Coordinates of C-alpha atoms in Angstrom, one line a residue:
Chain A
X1 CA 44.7 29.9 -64.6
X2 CA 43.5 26.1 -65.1
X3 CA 40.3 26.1 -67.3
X4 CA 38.9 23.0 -64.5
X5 CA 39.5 26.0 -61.5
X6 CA 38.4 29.0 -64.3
X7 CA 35.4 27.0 -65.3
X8 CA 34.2 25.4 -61.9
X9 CA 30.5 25.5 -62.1
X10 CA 29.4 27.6 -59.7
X11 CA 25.2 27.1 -60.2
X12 CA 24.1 23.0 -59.7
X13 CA 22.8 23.6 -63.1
X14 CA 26.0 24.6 -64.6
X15 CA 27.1 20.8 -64.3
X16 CA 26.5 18.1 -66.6
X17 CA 25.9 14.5 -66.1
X18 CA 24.7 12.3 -63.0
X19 CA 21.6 14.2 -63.3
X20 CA 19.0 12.0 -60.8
X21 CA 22.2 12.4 -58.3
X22 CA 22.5 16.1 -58.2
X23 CA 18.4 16.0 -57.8
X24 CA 18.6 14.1 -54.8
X25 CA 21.4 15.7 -53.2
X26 CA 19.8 18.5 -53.8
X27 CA 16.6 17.8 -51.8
X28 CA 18.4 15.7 -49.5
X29 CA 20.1 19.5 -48.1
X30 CA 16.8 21.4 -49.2
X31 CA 14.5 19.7 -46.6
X32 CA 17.2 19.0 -44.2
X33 CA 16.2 18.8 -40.6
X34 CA 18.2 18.0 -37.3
X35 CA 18.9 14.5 -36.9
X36 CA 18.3 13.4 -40.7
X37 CA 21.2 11.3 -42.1
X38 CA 24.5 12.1 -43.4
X39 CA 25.0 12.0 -47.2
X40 CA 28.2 10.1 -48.9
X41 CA 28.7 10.7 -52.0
X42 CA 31.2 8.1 -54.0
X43 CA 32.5 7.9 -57.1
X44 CA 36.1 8.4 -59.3
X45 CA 38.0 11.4 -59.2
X46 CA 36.7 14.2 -62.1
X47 CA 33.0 13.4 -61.8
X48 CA 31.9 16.2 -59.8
X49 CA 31.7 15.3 -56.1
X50 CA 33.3 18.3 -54.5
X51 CA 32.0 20.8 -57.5
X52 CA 28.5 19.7 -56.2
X53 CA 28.9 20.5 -52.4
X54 CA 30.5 23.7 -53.4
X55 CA 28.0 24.6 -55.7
X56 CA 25.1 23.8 -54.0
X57 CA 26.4 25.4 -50.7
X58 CA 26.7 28.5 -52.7
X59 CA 23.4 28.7 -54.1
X60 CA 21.7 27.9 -50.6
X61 CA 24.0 30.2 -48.7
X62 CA 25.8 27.9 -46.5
X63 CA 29.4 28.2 -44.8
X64 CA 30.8 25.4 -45.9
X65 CA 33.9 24.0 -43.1
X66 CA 35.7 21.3 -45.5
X67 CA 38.3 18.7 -43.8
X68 CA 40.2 16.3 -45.8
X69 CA 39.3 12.9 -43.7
X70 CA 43.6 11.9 -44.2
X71 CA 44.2 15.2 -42.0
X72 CA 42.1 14.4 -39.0
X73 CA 42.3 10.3 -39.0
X74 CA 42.8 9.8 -35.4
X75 CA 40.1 10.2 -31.9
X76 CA 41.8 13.1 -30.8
X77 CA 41.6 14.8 -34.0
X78 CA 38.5 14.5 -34.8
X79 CA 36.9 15.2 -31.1
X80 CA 38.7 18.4 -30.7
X81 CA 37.2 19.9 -34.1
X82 CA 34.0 17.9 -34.6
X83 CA 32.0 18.3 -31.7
X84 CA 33.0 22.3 -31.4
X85 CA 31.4 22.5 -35.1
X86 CA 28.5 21.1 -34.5
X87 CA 27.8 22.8 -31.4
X88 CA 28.6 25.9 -33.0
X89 CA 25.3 26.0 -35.2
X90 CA 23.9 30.0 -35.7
X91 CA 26.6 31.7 -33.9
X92 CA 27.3 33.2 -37.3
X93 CA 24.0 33.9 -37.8
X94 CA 24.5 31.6 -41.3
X95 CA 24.1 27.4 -41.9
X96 CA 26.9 25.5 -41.9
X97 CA 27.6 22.3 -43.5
X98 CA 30.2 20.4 -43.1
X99 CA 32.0 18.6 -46.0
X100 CA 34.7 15.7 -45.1
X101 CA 36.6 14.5 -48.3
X102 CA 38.1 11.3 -48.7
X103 CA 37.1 9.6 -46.0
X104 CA 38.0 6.4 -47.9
X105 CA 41.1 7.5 -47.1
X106 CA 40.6 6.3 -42.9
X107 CA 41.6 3.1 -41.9
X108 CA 38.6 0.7 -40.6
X109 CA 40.3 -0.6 -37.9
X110 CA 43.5 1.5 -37.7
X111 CA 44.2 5.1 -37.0
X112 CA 43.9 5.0 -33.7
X113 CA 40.5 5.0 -33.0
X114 CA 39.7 7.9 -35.3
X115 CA 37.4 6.3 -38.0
X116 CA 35.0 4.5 -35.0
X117 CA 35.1 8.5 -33.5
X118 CA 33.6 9.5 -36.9
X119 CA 30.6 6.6 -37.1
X120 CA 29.9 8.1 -33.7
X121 CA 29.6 11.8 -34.5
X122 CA 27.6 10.9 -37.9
X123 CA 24.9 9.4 -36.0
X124 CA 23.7 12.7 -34.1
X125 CA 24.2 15.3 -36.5
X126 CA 23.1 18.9 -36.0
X127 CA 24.3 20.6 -39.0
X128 CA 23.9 18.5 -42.5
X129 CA 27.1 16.6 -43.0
X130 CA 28.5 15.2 -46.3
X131 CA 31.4 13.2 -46.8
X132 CA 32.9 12.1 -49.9
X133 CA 34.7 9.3 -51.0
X134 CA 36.7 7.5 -54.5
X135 CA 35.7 4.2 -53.7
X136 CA 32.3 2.4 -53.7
X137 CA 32.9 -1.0 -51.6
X138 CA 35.2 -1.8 -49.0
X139 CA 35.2 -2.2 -45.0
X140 CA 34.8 1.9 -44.1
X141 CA 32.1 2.5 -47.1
X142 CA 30.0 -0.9 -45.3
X143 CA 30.3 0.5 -42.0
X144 CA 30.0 4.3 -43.6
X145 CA 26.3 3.1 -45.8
X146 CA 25.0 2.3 -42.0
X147 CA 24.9 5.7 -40.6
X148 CA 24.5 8.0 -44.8
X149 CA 23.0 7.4 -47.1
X150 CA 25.4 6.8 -50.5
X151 CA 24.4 9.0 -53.9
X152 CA 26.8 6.9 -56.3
X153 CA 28.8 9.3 -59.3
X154 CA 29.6 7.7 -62.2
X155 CA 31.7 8.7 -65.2
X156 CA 30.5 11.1 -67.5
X157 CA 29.2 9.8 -71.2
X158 CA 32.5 10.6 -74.4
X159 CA 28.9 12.9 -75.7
X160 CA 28.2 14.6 -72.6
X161 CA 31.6 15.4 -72.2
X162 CA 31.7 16.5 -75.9
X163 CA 28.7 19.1 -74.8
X164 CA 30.8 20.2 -72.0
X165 CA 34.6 20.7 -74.1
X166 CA 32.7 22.7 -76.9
X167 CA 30.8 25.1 -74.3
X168 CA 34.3 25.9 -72.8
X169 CA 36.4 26.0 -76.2
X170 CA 33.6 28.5 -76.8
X171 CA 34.3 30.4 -73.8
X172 CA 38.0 30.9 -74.3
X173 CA 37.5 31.7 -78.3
X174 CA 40.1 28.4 -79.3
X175 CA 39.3 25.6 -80.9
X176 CA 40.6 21.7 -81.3
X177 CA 40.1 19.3 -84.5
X178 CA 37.2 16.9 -84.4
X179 CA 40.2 14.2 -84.3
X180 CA 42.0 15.8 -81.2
X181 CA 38.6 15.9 -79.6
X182 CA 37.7 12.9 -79.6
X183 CA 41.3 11.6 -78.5
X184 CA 41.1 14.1 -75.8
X185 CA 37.7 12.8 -74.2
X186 CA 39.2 9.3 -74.6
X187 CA 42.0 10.3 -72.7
X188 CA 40.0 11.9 -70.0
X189 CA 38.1 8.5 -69.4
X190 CA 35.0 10.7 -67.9
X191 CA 36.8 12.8 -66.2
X192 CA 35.9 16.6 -66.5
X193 CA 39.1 17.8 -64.7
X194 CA 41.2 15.5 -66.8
X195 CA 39.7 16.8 -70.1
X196 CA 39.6 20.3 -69.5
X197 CA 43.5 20.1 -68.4
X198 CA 44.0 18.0 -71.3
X199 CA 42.1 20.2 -73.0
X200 CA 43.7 23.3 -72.2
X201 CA 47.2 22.2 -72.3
X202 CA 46.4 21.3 -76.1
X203 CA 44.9 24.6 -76.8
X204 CA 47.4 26.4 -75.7
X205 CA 50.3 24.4 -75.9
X206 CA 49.6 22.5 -78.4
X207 CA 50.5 19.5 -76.4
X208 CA 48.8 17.0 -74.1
X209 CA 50.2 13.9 -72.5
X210 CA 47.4 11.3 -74.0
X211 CA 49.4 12.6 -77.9
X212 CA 50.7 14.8 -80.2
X213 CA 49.6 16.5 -82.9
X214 CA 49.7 13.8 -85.2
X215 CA 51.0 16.4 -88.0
X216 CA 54.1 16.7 -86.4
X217 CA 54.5 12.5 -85.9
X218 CA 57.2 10.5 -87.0
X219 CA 56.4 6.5 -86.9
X220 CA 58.2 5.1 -83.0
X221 CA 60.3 2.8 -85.1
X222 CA 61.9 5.3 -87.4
X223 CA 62.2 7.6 -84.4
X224 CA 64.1 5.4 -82.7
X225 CA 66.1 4.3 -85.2
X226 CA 67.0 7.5 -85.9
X227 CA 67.8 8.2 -82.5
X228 CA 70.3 5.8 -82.1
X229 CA 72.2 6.6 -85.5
X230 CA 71.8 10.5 -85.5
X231 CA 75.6 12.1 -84.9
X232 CA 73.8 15.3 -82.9
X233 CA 72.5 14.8 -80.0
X234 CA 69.9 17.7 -80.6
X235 CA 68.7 16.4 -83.8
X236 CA 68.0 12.9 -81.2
X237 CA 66.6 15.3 -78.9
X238 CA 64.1 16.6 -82.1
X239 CA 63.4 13.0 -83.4
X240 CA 62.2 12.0 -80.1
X241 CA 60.1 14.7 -79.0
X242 CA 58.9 14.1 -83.1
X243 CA 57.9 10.9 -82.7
X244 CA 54.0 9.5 -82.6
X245 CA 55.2 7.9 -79.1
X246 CA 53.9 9.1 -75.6
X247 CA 55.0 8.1 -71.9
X248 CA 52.4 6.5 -69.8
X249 CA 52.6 5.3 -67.1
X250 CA 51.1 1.8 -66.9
X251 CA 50.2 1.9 -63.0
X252 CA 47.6 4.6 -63.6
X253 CA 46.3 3.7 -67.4
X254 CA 46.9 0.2 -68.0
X255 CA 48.4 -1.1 -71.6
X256 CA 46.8 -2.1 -74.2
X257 CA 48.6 -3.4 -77.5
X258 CA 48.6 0.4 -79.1
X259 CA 49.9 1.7 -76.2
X260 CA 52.5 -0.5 -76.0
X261 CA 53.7 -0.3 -79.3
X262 CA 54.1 3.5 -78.9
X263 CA 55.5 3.9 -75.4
X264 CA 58.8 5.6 -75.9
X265 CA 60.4 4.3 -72.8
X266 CA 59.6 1.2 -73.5
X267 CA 60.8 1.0 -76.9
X268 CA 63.9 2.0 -76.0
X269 CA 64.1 -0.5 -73.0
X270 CA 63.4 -3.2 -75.8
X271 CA 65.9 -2.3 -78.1
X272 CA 68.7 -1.3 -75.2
X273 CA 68.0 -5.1 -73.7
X274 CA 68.4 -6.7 -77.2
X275 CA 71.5 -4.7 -78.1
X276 CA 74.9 -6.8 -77.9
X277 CA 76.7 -4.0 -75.9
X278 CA 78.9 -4.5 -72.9
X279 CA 77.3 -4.8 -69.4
X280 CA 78.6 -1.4 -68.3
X281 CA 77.6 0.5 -71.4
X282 CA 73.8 -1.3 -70.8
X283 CA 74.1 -0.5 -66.9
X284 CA 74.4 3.4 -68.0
X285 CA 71.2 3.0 -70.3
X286 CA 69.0 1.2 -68.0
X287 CA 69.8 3.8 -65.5
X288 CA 68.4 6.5 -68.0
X289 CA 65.5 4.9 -68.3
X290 CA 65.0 3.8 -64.6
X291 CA 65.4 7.8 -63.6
X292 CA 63.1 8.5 -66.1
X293 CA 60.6 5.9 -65.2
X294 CA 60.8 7.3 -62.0
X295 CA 59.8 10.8 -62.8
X296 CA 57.0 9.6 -65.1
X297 CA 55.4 8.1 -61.8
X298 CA 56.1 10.8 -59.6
X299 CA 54.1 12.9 -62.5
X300 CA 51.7 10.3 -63.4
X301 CA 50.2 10.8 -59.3
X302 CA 50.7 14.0 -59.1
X303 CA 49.3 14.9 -62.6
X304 CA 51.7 17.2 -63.7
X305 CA 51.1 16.1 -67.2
X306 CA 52.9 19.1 -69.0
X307 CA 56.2 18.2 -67.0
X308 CA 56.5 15.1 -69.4
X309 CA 57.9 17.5 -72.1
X310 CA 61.1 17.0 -70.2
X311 CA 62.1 13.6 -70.4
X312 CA 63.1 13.8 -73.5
X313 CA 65.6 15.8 -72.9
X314 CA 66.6 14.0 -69.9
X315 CA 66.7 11.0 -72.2
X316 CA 68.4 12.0 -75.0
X317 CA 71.3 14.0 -72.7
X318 CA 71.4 10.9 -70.8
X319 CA 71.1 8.2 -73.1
X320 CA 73.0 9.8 -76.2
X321 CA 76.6 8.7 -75.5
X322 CA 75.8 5.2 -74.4
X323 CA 73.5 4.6 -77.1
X324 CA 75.3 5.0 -80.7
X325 CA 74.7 2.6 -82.7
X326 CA 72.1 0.2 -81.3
X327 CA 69.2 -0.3 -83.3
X328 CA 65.5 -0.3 -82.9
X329 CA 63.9 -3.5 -81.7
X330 CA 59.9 -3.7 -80.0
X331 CA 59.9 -6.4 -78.5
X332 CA 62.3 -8.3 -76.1
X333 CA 60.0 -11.3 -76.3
X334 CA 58.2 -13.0 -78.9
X335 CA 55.1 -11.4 -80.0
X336 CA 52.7 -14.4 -79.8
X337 CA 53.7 -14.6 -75.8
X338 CA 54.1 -11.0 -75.5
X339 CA 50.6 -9.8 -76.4
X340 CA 49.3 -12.6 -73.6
X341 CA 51.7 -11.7 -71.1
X342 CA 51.0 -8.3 -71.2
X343 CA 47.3 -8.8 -71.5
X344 CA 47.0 -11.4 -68.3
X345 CA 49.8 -8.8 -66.6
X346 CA 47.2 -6.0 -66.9
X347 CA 44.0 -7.8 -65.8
X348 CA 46.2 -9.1 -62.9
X349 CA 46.8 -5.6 -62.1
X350 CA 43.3 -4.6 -62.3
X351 CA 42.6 -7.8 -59.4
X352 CA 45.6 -6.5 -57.5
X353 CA 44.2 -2.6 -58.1
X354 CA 40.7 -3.6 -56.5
X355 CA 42.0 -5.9 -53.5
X356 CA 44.0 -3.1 -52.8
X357 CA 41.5 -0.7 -52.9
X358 CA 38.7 -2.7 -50.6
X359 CA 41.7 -3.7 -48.2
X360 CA 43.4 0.1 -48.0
X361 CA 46.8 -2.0 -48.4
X362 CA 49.6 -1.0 -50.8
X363 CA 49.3 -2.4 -54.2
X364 CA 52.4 -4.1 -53.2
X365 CA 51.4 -5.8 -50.4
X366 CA 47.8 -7.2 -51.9
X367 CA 50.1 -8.5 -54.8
X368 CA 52.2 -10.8 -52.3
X369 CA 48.6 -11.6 -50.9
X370 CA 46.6 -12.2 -53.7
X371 CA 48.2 -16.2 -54.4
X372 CA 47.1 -17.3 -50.8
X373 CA 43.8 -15.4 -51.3
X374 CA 43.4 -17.4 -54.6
X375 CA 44.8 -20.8 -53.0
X376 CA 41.5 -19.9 -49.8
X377 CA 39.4 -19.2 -52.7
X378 CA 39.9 -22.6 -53.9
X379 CA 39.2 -24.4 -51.0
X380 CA 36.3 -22.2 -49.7
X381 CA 33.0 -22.4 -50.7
X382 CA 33.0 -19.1 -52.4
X383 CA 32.3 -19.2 -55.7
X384 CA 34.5 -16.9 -58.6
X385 CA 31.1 -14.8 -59.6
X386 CA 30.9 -13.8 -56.2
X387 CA 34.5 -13.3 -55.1
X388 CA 34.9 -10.8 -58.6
X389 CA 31.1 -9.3 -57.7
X390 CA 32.1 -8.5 -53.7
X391 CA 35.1 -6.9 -54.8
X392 CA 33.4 -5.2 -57.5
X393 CA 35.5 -6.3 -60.4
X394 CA 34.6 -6.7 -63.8
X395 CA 32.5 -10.7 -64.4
X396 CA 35.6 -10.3 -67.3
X397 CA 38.1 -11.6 -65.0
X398 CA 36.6 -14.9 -64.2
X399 CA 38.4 -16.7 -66.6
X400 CA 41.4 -15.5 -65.9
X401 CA 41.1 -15.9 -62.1
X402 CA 40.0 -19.8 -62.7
X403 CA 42.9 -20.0 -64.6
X404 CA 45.4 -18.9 -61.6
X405 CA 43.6 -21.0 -59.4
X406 CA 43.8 -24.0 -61.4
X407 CA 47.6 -23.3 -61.9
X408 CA 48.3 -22.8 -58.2
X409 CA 46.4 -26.0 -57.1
X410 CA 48.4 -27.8 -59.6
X411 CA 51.8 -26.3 -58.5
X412 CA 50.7 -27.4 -55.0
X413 CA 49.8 -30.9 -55.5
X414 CA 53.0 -31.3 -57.0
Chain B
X1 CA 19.7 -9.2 -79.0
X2 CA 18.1 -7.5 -75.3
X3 CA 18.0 -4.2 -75.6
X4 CA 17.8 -2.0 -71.8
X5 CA 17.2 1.2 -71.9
X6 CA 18.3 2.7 -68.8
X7 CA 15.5 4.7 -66.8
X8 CA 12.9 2.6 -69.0
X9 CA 10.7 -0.4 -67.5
X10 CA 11.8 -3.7 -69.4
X11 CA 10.5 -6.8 -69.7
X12 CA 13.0 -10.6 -70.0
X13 CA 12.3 -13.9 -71.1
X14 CA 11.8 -16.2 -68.5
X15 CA 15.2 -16.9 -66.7
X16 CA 14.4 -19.2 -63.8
X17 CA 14.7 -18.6 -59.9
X18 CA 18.5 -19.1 -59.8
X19 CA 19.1 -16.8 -62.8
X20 CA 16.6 -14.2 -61.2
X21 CA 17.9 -14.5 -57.6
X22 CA 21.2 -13.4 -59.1
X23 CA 19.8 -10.7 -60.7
X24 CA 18.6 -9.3 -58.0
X25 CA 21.2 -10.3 -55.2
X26 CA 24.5 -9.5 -57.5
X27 CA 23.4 -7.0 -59.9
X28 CA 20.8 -5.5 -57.5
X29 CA 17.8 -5.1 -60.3
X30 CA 14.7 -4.0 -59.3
X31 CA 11.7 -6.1 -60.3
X32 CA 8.0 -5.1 -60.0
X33 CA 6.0 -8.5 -59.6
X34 CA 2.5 -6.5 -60.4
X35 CA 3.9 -4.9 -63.7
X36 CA 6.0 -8.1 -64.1
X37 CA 8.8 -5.4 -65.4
X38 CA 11.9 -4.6 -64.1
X39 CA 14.4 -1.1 -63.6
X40 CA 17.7 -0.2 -63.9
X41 CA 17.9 1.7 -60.5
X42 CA 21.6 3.8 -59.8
X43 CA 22.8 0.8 -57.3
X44 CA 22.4 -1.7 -60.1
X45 CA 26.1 -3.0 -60.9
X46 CA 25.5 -2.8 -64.9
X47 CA 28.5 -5.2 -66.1
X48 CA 27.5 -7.5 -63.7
X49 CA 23.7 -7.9 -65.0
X50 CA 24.6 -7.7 -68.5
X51 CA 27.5 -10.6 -67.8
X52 CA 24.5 -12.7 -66.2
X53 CA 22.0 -11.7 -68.9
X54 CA 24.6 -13.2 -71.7
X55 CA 25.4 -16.3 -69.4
X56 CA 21.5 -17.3 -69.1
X57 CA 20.2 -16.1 -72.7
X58 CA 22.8 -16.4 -74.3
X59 CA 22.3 -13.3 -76.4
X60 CA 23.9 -10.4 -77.0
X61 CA 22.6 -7.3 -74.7
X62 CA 23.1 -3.6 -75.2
X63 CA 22.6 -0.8 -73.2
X64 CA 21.1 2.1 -74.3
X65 CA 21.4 5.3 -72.9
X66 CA 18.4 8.4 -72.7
X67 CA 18.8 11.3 -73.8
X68 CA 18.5 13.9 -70.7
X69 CA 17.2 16.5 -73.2
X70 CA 14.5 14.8 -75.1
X71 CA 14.1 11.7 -73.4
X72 CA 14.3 9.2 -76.5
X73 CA 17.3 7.2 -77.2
X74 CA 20.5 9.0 -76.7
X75 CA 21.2 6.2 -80.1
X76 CA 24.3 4.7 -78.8
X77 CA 24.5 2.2 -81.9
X78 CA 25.4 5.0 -84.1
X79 CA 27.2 7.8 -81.2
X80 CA 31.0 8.5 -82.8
X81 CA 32.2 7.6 -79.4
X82 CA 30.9 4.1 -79.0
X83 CA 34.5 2.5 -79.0
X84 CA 35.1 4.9 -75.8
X85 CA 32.1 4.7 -73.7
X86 CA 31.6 2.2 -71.7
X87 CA 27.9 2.7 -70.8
X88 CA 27.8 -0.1 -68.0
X89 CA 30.0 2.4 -66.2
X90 CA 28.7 5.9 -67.2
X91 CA 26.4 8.0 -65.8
X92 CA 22.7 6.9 -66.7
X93 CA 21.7 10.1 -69.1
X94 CA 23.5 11.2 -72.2
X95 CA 22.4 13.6 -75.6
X96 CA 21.5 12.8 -79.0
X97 CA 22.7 13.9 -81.9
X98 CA 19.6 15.5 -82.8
X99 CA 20.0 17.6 -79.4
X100 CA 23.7 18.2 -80.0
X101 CA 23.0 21.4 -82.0
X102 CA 23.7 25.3 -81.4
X103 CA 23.2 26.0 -77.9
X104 CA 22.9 22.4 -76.6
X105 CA 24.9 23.2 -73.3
X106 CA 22.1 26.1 -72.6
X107 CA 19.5 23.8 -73.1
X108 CA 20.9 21.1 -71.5
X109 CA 21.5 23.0 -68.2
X110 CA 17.9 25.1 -68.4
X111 CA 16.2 21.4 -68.9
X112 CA 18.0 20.4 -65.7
X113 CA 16.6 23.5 -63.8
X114 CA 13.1 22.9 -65.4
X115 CA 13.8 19.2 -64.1
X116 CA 14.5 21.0 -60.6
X117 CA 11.2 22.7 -60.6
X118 CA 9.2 19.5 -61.5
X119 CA 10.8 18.0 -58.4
X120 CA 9.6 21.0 -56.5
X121 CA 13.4 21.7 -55.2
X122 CA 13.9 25.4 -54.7
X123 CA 17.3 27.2 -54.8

């Protein structure tokens, strides 16, 4: 069983962090009365949104009806399970609260009718009603704050989380170095789910998808280089799984320089696209890696981290043929221009990430948006602070949002 | 170097109305004119009023996280994890090392019910 699931808090007081926030929730459903508002809590995945409502409607006896908000989006939906609900009070001679998750998740204006349905049935409530959300701004949350009242989660503290990894490695009698540790609540990025599957998946497995054991590393460059000479392919098959390199999946962690340097798939596309093979032979190897880019995503959203064992293997089957004697190469561009590209690529993403997020459009689509957004931006009144702040992105993008716009106008006027 | 505590009352230089209206518009501060102090409240966007702090003072500010357990600094400067936390982003109460000892998840969680009481919740 999954430590997160095996170690759910089931008490309010079990859980650690956002401490004012579980108070007031708390109160909110203690002195609830008919008519009183609606409570939405928001805040990232891991932080303890749903373990709260559970928790709480434990302790205070509740039945607790939960609906995912993406299940019942539309009028008809929502008014032919809604309303019977909340008519239904005491028939069961027990409370009932009803918990709607992700309800960032409805369209504003879409959804045919469904999210306007729910504004309406939040505004009369006779059973407490709590809805939670991911995200913290954007058209449904405005329109959402109007008829609940918003408890904001944040991410838990690296020390916090410390207190919380050492009470469960407790628990289950096993134990992780002081190194590990700290690499695992980094890779968690405060979140408790993350780190105890993390956390668990090292334990036992001795394997996590942030790293290895660093005792069993070999340096990515001799790994790869090795890979490419070795005459077995399951000695290639060992080197790689061997080596200090990781997947990771850009989309959902970003890149910094580190990271770059030891994603395996990536040093391999670098030294494949710099090889001096025959268009056919690189075809081949740039379909390895596509396929296995693919998978990575596919377990990147649907976090099944201990999956990424296996692509190695579907590497090295796939790649070993093709790939004799090419030799390692990081980079495909210079460095000087590769370290900026990569950094203005990733704080581009995290604009795109955000517009994406407040306009519930594919990341896709806000990117083909965001250089008329920028080219409005210019010519409005709006200034930068207040575009990044009403999007809430970080003040650290300014410069580099100035920068685009000053490009664009100039690409224009030409 | 400002230093904000979050959950403490704390005082700033004089910034000046446009500085202040920011403050309180973007970053959503709360100011008390009688104290002349202002508060950290959980709607206050932290990387926004620390990115106007630096603009307008041109210093350096740090925020410090309290400890849930004892209340003083949770002592951020020195915490093994400062490379990792990100405390404009974090929730608003952490644990100091002197807390951090045998027990400290017991403690922690009986504080928080002790913390319950206080507010008069009952469960």
């Amino acid at each position: 069983m999954m430590w997160s699931e095996k170690y759910r808090p089931k008490s309010v007081k079990q859980m650690i962090g956002n401490e004012e926030t579980r108070i007031t929730f708390l109160e909110w459903l203690v002195n609830w009365k008919d008519g009183s508002k609606p409570i939405l809590l928001a805040g990232p995945p891991g932080t303890g949104k749903t373990t709260l409502v559970k928790a709480v409607v434990n302790e205070l006896g509740y039945d607790m009806v939960e609906l995912n908000a993406s299940d019942v989006r539309t009028k008809e939906k929502l008014q032919s399970i809604i309303p019977s609900l909340l008519s239904n009070v005491g028939v069961l001679g027990k409370k009932t609260l009803l918990f709607l998750d992700e309800v960032d998740g409805m369209s504003a204006r879409g959804d045919r009718g469904g999210f306007a349905t729910l504004l309406t049935l939040l505004k009369k409530p006779t059973i407490p009603i709590v809805l939670a959300a991911n995200a913290e701004v954007g058209e449904q949350i405005k329109e959402l704050k109007r008829v609940a009242t918003m408890l904001k989660f944040k991410r838990l503290p690296p020390r916090l989380l410390a207190l919380y990894l050492d009470h469960i490695l407790k628990m289950e009698n096993a134990s992780v170095s002081i190194g590990d540790k700290i690499r695992l609540i980094g890779v968690s990025n405060g979140d408790v789910r993350t780190l105890l599957n993390e956390a668990q998946s090292l334990a036992t497995a001795g394997f996590s998808e942030g790293f290895q054991p660093t005792d069993f590393s070999v340096d990515i460059d001799k790994a790869i280089a090795t890979f490419f000479s070795i005459d077995k392919v399951e000695e290639a098959l060992d080197i790689l799984a061997r080596s200090e390199g990781f997947y990771n999946d850009p989309r959902f962690a970003g890149y910094d320089s580190e990271k770059r340097r030891t994603d395996k798939l990536a040093a391999l596309f670098s030294s494949i696209v710099t090889s001096n093979v025959d268009i056919e032979r690189m075809a081949d190897m740039l379909n390895a890696l596509a396929y296995a880019d693919v998978m990575i995503g596919k377990m990147g959203r649907t976090r099944q981290w201990r999956l990424l064992r296996y692509i190695d293997t579907i590497l090295t089957y796939k790649l070993f043929n093709a790939s004799r004697g090419l030799a390692y190469n990081q980079y495909d561009i210079p460095f000087v221009l590769m370290n900026r590209v990569f950094r203005e690529a990733r704080l581009i993403r995290e604009i795109i990430g955000a517009l994406a997020r407040n306009t519930h459009i594919s990341k896709r689509r806000a990117a083909n948006f965001l250089p008329y957004l920028l080219f409005i931006l210019s010519k409005s009144k709006f200034d930068v602070d207040e575009f990044l702040n009403a999007n809430n992105m970080s003040p650290e993008l300014k410069e580099l949002v100035e920068g685009e716009i000053a490009r664009l106008v100039k690409v224009v006027k030409k | 170097m400002i230093r904000i505590m979050l959950g403490n009352w704390f005082t700033l230089p004089r910034v000046g109305s446009d500085v202040f209206s920011k403050l309180m518009r973007q970053a959503r501060l709360r100011y008390d004119r009688e104290k002349r102090m202002f508060l950290v409240e959980p709607e206050t966007n932290i990387a926004t009023l620390t990115a106007i702090l630096r603009e307008a003072l041109k210093e350096e500010v740090v925020i410090e996280l309290p400890c849930f357990v004892c209340g003083k600094s949770a002592g951020c400067g020195d915490c093994e994890y400062l490379e990792i936390c990100d405390r404009t982003t974090v929730s608003n109460q952490c644990i100091c090392k002197d807390c951090f000892g045998m027990d400290a998840y017991e403690h922690y969680c009986d504080l928080f019910t002790k913390k319950l009481a206080a507010a008069k919740v009952k469960i």
